[in-house]
Coordinates of C-alpha atoms and ligand atoms in Angstrom, one line a residue:
X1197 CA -10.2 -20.2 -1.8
X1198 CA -11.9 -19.5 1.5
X1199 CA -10.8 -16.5 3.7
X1200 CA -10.6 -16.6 7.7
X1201 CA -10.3 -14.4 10.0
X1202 CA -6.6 -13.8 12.3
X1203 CA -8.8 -14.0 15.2
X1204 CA -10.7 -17.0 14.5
X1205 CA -14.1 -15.8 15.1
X1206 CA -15.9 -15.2 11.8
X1207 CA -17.6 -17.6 9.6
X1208 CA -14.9 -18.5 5.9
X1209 CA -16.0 -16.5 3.1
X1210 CA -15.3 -16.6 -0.5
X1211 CA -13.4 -13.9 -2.0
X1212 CA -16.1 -11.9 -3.3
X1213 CA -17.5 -11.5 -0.1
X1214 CA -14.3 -10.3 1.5
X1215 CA -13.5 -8.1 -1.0
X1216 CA -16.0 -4.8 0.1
X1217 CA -15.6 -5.8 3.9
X1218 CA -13.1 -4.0 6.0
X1219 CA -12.5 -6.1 9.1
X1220 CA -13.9 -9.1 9.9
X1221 CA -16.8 -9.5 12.2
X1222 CA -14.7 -10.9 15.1
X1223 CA -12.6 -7.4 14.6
X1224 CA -9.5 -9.5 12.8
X1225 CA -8.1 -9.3 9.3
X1226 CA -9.3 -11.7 6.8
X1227 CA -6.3 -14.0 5.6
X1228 CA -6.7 -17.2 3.2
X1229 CA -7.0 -20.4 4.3
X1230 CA -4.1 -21.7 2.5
X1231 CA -1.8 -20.0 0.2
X1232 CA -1.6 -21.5 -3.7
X1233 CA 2.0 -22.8 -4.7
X1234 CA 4.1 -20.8 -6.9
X1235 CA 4.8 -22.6 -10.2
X1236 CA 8.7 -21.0 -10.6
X1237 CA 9.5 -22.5 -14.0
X1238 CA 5.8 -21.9 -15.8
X1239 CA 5.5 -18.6 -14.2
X1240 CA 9.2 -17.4 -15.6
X1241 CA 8.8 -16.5 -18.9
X1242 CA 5.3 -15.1 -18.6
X1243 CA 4.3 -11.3 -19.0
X1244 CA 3.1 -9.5 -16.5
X1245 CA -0.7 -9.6 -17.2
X1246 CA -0.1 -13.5 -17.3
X1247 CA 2.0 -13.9 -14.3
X1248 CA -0.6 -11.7 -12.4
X1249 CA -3.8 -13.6 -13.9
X1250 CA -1.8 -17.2 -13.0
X1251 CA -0.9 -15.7 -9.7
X1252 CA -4.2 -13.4 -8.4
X1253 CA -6.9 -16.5 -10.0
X1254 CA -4.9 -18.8 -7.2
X1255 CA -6.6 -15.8 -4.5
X1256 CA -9.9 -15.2 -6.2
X1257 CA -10.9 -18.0 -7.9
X1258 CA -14.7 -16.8 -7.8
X1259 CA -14.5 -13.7 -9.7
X1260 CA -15.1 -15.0 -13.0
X1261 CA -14.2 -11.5 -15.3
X1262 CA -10.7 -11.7 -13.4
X1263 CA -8.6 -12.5 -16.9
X1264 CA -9.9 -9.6 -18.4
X1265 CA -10.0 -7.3 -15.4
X1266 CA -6.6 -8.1 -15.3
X1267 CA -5.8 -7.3 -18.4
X1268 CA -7.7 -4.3 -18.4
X1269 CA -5.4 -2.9 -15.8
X1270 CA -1.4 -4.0 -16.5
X1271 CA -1.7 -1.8 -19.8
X1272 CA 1.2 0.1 -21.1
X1273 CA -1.3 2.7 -21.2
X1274 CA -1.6 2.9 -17.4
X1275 CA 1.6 2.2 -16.0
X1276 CA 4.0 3.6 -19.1
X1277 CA 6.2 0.1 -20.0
X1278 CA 4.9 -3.6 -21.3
X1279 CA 7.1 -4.7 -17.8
X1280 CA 5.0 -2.6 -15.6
X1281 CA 7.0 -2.6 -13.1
X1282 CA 10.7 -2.7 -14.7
X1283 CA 13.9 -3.3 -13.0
X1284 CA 16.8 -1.4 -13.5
X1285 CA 20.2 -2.6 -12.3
X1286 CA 22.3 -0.2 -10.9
X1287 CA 25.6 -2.1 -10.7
X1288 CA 25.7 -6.1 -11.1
X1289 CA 23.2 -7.5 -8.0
X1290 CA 21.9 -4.1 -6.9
X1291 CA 18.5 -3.4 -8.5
X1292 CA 15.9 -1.0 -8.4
X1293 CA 12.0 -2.5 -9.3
X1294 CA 10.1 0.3 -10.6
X1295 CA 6.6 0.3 -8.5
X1296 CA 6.0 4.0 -9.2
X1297 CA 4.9 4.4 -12.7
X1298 CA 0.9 4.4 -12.5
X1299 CA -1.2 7.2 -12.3
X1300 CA -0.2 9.1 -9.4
X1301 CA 3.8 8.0 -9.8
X1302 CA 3.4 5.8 -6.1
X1303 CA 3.4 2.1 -6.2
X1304 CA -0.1 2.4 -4.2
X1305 CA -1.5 2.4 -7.6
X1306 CA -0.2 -1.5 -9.0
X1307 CA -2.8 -2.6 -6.4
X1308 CA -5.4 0.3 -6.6
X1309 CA -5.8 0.2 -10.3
X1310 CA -6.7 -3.6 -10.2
X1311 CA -9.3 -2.7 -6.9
X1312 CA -11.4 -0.5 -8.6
X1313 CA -12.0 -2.2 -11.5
X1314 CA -12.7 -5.4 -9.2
X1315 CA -15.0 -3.1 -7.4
X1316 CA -16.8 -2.0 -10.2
X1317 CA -17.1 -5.6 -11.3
X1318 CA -18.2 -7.4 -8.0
X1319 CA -20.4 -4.5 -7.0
X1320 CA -22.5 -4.8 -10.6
X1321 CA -22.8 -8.1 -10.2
X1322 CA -24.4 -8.1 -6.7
X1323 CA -26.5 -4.9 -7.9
X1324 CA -25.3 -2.3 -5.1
X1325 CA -23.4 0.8 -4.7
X1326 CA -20.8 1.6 -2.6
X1327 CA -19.5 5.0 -1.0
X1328 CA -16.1 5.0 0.0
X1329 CA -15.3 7.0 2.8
X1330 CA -11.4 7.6 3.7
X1331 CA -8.9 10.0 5.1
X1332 CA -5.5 10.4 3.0
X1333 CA -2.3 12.8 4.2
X1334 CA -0.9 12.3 0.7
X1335 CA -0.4 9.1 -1.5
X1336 CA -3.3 6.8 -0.8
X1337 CA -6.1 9.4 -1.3
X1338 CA -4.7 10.2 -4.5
X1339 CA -4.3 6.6 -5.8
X1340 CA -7.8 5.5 -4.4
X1341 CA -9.1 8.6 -6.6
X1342 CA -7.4 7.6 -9.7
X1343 CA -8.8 4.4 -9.6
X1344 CA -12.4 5.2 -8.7
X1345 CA -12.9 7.9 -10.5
X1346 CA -15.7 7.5 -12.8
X1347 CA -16.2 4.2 -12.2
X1348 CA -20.0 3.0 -12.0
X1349 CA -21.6 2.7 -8.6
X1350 CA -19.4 3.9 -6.8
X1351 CA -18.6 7.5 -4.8
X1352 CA -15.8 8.4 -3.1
X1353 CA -15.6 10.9 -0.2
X1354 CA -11.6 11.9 0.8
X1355 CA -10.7 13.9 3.6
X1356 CA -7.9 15.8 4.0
X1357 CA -6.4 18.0 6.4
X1358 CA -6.7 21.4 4.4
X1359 CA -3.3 23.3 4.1
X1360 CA -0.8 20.5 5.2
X1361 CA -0.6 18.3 2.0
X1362 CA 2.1 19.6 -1.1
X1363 CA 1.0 21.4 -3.5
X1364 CA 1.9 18.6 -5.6
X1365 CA -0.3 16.4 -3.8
X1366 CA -3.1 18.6 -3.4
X1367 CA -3.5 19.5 -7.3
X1368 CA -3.3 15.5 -7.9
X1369 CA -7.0 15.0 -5.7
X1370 CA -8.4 18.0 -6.3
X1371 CA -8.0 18.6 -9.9
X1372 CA -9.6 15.4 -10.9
X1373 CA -13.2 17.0 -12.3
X1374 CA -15.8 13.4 -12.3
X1375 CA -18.6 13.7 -10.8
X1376 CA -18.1 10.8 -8.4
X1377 CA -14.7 12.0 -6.8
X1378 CA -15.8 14.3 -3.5
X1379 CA -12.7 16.0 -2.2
X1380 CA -13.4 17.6 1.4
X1381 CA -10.7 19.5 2.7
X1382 CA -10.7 19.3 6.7
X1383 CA -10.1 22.3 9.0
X1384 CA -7.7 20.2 11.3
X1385 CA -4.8 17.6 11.2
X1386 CA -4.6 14.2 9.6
X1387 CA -5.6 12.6 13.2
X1388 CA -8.8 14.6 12.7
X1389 CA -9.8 13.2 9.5
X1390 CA -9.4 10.2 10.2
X1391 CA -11.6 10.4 14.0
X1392 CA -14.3 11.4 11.4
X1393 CA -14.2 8.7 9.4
X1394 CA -14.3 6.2 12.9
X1395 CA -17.1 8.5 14.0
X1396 CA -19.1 7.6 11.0
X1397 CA -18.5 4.7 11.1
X1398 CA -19.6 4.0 14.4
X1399 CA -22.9 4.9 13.5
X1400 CA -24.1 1.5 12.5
X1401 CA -27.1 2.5 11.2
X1402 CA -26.0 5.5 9.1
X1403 CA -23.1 3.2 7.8
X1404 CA -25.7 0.6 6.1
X1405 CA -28.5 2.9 5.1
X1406 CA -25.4 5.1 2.7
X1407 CA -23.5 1.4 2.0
X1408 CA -20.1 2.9 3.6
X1409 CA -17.1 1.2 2.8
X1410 CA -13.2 1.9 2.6
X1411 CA -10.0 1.3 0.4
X1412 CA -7.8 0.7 3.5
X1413 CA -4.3 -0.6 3.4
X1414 CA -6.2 -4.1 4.9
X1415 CA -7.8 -5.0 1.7
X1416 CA -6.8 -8.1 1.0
X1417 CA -6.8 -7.4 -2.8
X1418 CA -4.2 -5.2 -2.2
X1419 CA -2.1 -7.3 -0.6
X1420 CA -2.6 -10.0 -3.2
X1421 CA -2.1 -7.7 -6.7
X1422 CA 1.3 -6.9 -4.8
X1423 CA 2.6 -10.6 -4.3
X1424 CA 2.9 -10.4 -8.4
X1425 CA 5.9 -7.8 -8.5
X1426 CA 8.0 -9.8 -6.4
X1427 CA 7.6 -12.7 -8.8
X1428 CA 8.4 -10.6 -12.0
X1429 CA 11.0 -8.3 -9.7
X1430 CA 12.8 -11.8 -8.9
X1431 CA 12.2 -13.3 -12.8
X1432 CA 14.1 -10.3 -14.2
X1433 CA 16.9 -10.4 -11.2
X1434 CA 18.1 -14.2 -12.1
X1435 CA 18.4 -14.7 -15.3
X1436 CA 18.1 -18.7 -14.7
X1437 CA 16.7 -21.1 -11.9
X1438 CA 18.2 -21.6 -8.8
X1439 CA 19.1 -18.1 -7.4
X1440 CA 18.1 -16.1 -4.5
X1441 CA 17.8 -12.5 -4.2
X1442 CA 16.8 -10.2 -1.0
X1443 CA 14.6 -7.9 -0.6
X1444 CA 14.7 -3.9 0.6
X1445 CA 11.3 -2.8 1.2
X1446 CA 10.4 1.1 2.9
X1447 CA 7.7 0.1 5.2
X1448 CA 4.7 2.0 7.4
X1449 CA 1.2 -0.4 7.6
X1450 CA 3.2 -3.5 6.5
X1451 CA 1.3 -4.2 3.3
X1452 CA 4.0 -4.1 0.7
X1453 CA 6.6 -6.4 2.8
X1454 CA 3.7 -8.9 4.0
X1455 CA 3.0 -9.3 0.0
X1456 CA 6.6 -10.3 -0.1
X1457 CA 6.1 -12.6 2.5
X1458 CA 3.0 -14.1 1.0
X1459 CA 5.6 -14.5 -2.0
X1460 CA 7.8 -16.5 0.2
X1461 CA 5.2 -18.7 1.7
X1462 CA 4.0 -19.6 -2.3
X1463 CA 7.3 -20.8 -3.2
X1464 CA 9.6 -17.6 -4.1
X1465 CA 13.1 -18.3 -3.4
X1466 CA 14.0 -15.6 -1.0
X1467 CA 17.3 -14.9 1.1
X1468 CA 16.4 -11.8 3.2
X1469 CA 13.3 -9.8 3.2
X1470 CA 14.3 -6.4 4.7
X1471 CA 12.1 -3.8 6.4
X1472 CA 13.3 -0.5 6.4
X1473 CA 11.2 2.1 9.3
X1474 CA 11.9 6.0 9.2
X1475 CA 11.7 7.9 12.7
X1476 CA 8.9 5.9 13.0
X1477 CA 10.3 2.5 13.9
X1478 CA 7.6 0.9 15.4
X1479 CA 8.2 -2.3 13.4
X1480 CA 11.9 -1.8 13.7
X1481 CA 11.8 -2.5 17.4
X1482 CA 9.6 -5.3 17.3
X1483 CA 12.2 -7.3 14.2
X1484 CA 15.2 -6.2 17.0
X1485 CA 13.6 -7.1 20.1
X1486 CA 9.9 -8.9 20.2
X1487 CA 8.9 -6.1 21.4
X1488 CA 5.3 -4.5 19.8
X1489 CA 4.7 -1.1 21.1
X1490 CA 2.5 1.0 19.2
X1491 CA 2.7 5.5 19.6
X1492 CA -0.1 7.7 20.9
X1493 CA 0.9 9.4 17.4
X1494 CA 3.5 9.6 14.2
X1495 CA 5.9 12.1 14.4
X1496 CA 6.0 13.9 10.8
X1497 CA 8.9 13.2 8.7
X1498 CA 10.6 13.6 5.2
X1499 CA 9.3 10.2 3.9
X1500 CA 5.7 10.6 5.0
X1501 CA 4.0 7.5 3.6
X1502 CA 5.7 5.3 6.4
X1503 CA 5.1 8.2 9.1
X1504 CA 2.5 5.3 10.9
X1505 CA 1.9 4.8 15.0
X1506 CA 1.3 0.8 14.5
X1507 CA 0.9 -0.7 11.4
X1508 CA -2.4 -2.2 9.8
X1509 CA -1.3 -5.4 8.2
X1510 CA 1.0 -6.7 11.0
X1511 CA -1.9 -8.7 12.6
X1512 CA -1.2 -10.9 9.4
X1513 CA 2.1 -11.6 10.0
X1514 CA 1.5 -12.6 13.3
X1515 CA -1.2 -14.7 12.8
X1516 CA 1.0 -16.6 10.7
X1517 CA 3.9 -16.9 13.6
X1518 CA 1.5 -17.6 16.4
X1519 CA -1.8 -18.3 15.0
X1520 CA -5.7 -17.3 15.9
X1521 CA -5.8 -17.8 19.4
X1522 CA -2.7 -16.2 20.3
X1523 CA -3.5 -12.9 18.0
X1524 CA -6.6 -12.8 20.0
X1525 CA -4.8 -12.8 23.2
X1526 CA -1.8 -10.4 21.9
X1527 CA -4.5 -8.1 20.6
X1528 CA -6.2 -8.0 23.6
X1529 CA -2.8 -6.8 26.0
X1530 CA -2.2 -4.3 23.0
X1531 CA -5.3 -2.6 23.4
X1532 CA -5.1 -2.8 27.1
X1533 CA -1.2 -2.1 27.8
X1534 CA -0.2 -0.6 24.4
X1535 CA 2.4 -3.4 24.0
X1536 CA 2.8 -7.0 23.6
X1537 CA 6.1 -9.6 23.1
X1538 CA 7.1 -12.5 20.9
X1539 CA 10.0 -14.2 21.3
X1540 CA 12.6 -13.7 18.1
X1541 CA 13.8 -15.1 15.7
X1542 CA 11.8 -13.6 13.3
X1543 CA 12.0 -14.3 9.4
X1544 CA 12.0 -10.6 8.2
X1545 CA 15.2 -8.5 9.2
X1546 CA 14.9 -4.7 9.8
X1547 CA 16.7 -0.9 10.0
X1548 CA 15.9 2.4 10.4
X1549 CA 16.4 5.2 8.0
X1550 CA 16.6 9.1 9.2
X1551 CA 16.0 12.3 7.8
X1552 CA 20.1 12.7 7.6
X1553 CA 20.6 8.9 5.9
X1554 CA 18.1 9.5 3.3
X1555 CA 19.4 12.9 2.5
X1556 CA 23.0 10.9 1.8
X1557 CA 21.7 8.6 0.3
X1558 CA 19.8 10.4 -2.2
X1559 CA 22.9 12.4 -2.8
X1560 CA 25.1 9.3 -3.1
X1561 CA 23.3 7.5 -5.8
X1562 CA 23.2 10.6 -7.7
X1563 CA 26.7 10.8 -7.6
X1564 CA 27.3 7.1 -7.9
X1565 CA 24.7 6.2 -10.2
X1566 CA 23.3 9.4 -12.2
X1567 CA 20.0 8.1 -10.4
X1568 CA 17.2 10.5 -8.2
X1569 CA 15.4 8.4 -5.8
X1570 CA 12.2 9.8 -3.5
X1571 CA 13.0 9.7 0.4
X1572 CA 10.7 6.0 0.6
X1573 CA 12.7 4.8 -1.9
X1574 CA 15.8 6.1 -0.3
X1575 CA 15.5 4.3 3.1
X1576 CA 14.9 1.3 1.8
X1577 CA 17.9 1.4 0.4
X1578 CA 20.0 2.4 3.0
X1579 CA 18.7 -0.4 5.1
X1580 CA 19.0 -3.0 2.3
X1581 CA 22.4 -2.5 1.5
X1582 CA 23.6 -2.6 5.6
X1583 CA 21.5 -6.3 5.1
X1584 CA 23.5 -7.7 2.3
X1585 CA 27.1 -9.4 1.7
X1586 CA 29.1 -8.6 -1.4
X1587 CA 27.9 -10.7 -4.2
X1588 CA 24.3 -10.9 -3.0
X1589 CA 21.8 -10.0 -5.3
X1590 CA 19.7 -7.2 -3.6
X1591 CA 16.5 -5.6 -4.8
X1592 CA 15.0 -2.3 -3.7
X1593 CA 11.5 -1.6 -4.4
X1594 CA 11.1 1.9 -5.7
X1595 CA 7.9 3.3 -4.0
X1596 CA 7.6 6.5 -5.5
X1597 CA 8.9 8.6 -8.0
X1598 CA 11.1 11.7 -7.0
X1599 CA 8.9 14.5 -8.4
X1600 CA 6.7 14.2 -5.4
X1601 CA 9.0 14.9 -2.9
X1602 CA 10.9 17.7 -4.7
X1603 CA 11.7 19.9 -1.6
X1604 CA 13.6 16.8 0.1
X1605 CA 15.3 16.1 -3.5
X1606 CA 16.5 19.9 -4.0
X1607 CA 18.1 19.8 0.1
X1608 CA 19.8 16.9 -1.1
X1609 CA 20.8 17.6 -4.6
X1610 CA 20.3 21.8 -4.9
X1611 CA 18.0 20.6 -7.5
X1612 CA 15.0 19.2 -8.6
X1613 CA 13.5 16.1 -10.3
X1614 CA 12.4 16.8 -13.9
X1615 CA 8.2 16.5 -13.9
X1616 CA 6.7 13.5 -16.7
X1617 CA 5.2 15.5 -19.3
X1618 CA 1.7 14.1 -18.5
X1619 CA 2.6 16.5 -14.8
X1620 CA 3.5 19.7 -16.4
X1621 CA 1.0 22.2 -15.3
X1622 CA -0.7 20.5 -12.8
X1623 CA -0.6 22.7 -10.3
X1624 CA -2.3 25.2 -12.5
X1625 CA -5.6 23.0 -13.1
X1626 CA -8.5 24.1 -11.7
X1627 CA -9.8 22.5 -9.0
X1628 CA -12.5 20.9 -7.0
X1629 CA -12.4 21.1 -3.1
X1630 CA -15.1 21.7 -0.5
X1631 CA -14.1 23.1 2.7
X1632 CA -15.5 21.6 6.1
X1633 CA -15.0 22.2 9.9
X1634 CA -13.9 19.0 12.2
X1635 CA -17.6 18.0 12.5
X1636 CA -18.6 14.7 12.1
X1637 CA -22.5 16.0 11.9
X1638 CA -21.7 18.3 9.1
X1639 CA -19.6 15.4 7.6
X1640 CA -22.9 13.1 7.2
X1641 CA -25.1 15.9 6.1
X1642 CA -22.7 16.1 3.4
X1643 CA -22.4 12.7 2.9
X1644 CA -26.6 11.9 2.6
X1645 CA -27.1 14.8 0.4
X1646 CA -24.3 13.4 -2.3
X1647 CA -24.2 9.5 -1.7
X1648 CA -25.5 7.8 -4.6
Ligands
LIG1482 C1 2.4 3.6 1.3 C2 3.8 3.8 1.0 C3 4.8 3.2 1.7 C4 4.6 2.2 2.8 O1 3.9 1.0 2.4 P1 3.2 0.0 3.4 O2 2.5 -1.0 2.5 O3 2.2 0.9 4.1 O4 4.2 -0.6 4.3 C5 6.1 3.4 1.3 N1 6.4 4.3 0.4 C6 5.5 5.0 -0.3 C7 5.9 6.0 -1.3 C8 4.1 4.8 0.0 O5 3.2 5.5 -0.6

């Protein structure tokens, strides 16, 4: 499989070579050349470790420890069930497809578990090191720790914008004790962190001579580790050929729902693929209208992993509508007017969730159900279900698990989420944070005295 870019101006690569990079050279997102067909009646009955190694070889055909890298990371061990990602039905044809079971109980981790082991893999083959430099408000930090942590050749430096994360979510970065995990705590706002991390980058020069690189939401490992659970999510929803389910998916950079449009273009049989926004309905507007228009900023809300001012992965979606040399040319009136149009239909449907809906719906599939959803989880289902007809299967993708999010779940419920045992304490663990001023000097000072 060769990988090009949604501009059309960098040379194919293989897999391996794609898998450190962040953009391509030409500035676009690397996408495959073709995608592999799905193989519905095989795949069925196979286990999730299978279904992933039948489904991720088809993507990176040249890594040739992928079997047991993948086998490595689908463990009960890992993500607490032989399914993985297990689907619980609510009422006949309205599921829920647990994502949210790994490490740091957000469904970042199904792809992050398998991308630092691939990491670890790739990079000791080609003898280097890598230092991963990021900025996290919450749930990718965390997962990108979890899986890096420890792993050999690689560092990992995660900013944060000190004071404005949960305690919750704090504890989960910055008790983790290795030795390669470097937790910097930013005097100033998430927009902050991340202009460090562009001003580092900028400097190309510094970037090569520490071997910088990033865990972004782009990666197009990620993207492919979660086509897998819309396979086994649609397996275990149809219990024989033939059917077709939708599917309810919160949404912020777009990386989750484009895996379930990858899905689609392999061969899964889908009805609907719904996106659900929050306040920040960026990609809302553009399903209802054509119309692309990205914020100056996000506007803080109660499901904060989709709180996003455009959204990463969308240049791959549209570079399958329109191709290479119109993303070019939308890409360029983006950057200079802030908008562009393309004319609907589109193939993905879309609603918007606020504050007020996900606070009822919380409440409602408590009552209904005996059920406790997290706020992602909860728009996504109040956008699915205004999607779907009586009768028609409908499954919601769980992104997270409710104990994250307890202040939202006690408004709604008056109470809160009971914590997994592995949780209990957390708070209390020692931790490991350095403190830093806005300053990208002081940031790669930092960076050159601990890089390995
Ligand atoms: C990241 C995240 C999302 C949004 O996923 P995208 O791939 O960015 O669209 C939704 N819910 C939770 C809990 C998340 O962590």
């Amino acid at each position: 499989m060769r990988y090009v870019s949604t501009r059309g101006g960098a040379q194919p690569q293989k897999f391996s070579d794609i898998l450190l990079e962040g953009l391509a050279s030409d500035g676009g997102l690397y996408v495959p050349e073709s995608f592999p067909k799905a193989d519905l009646a095989g795949w069925r009955k196979l286990s999730y470790p299978d279904l992933a190694f039948a489904i991720l070889s088809g993507f990176m055909d040249d890594v040739p420890d992928l079997e047991s890298i993948v086998r490595a990371t689908y463990t009960r061990e890992i993500f607490g069930s032989d399914d993985i990602t297990p689907l619980q039905a609510l009422e006949p044809g309205f599921h829920l497809l647990g994502l949210s079971n790994g490490p740091t109980l957000a469904f970042k981790d199904v792809a992050l578990q398998l991308l630092g082991r691939l990491f670890e893999s790739v990079l000791e083959k080609q003898k280097r090191n890598l230092n991963i430099l990021g900025a996290t408000s919450g749930d990718t930090g965390s997962a990108a720790e979890h899986a890096l942590r420890g792993r050999r050749g690689i560092n990992v430096f995660m900013l944060s914008p000190q004071g404005r994360m949960s305690a919750f979510q704090r504890a989960q970065m910055y008790s983790l004790q290795d030795a390669n995990i470097h937790n910097l705590a930013i005097k100033g706002t998430f927009d902050d962190c991340q202009d460090l991390v562009k001003a580092v980058n900028a400097d190309a020069a510094f970037k090569a001579r520490h071997r910088i690189g990033a865990v972004n939401s782009i990666n197009w490992a990620r993207v492919a580790a979660q086509v897998v659970y819309y396979f086994k999510g649609y397996f275990a929803a149809t219990p024989s050929e033939g059917g077709q389910v939708s599917f309810a998916v919160p949404s912020g950079n777009f990386g989750n729902i484009y895996a379930g449009h990858v899905a689609r273009a392999m061969g899964l049989p889908l009805r609907r693929l719904i996106l659900a926004s929050n306040e920040n309905d960026v990609l809302d507007q553009f399903f209802k209208t054509g119309t692309y228009r990205i914020r100056k900023s996000a506007q803080p809300t109660s499901s904060p992993s989709m709180d996003i001012s455009k959204a990463s992965n969308f240049e791959r979606y549209v570079h399958g509508l329109a191709g290479a040399e119109r993303v070019r040319q939308l890409w360029q009136e983006l950057d200079a007017a802030g908008e562009f149009r393309l004319p609907p239909p589109f193939d993905i449907v879309s609603g918007r969730s606020t504050h007020a809906d996900r606070v009822a719906t919380i409440r409602w599939l408590y009552e209904q159900f005996g059920v406790m959803v997290d706020p992602h989880t909860a728009d996504g289902i109040k956008v699915g279900l205004e999607h779907v007809g009586p009768g028609e299967p409908l499954i919601c993708l769980e992104t997270a698990q409710p104990v994250k999010f307890a202040e939202t779940l006690h408004e709604a419920l008056g109470r809160e989420p009971a914590r997994p045992a592995a949780f209990e304490g957390l708070e209390q663990r020692p931790q490991r944070v350095e403190v830093m001023d806005a300053d990208a000097a002081a940031l790669k000072r930092y960076i050159a005295e601990h890089a390995q």
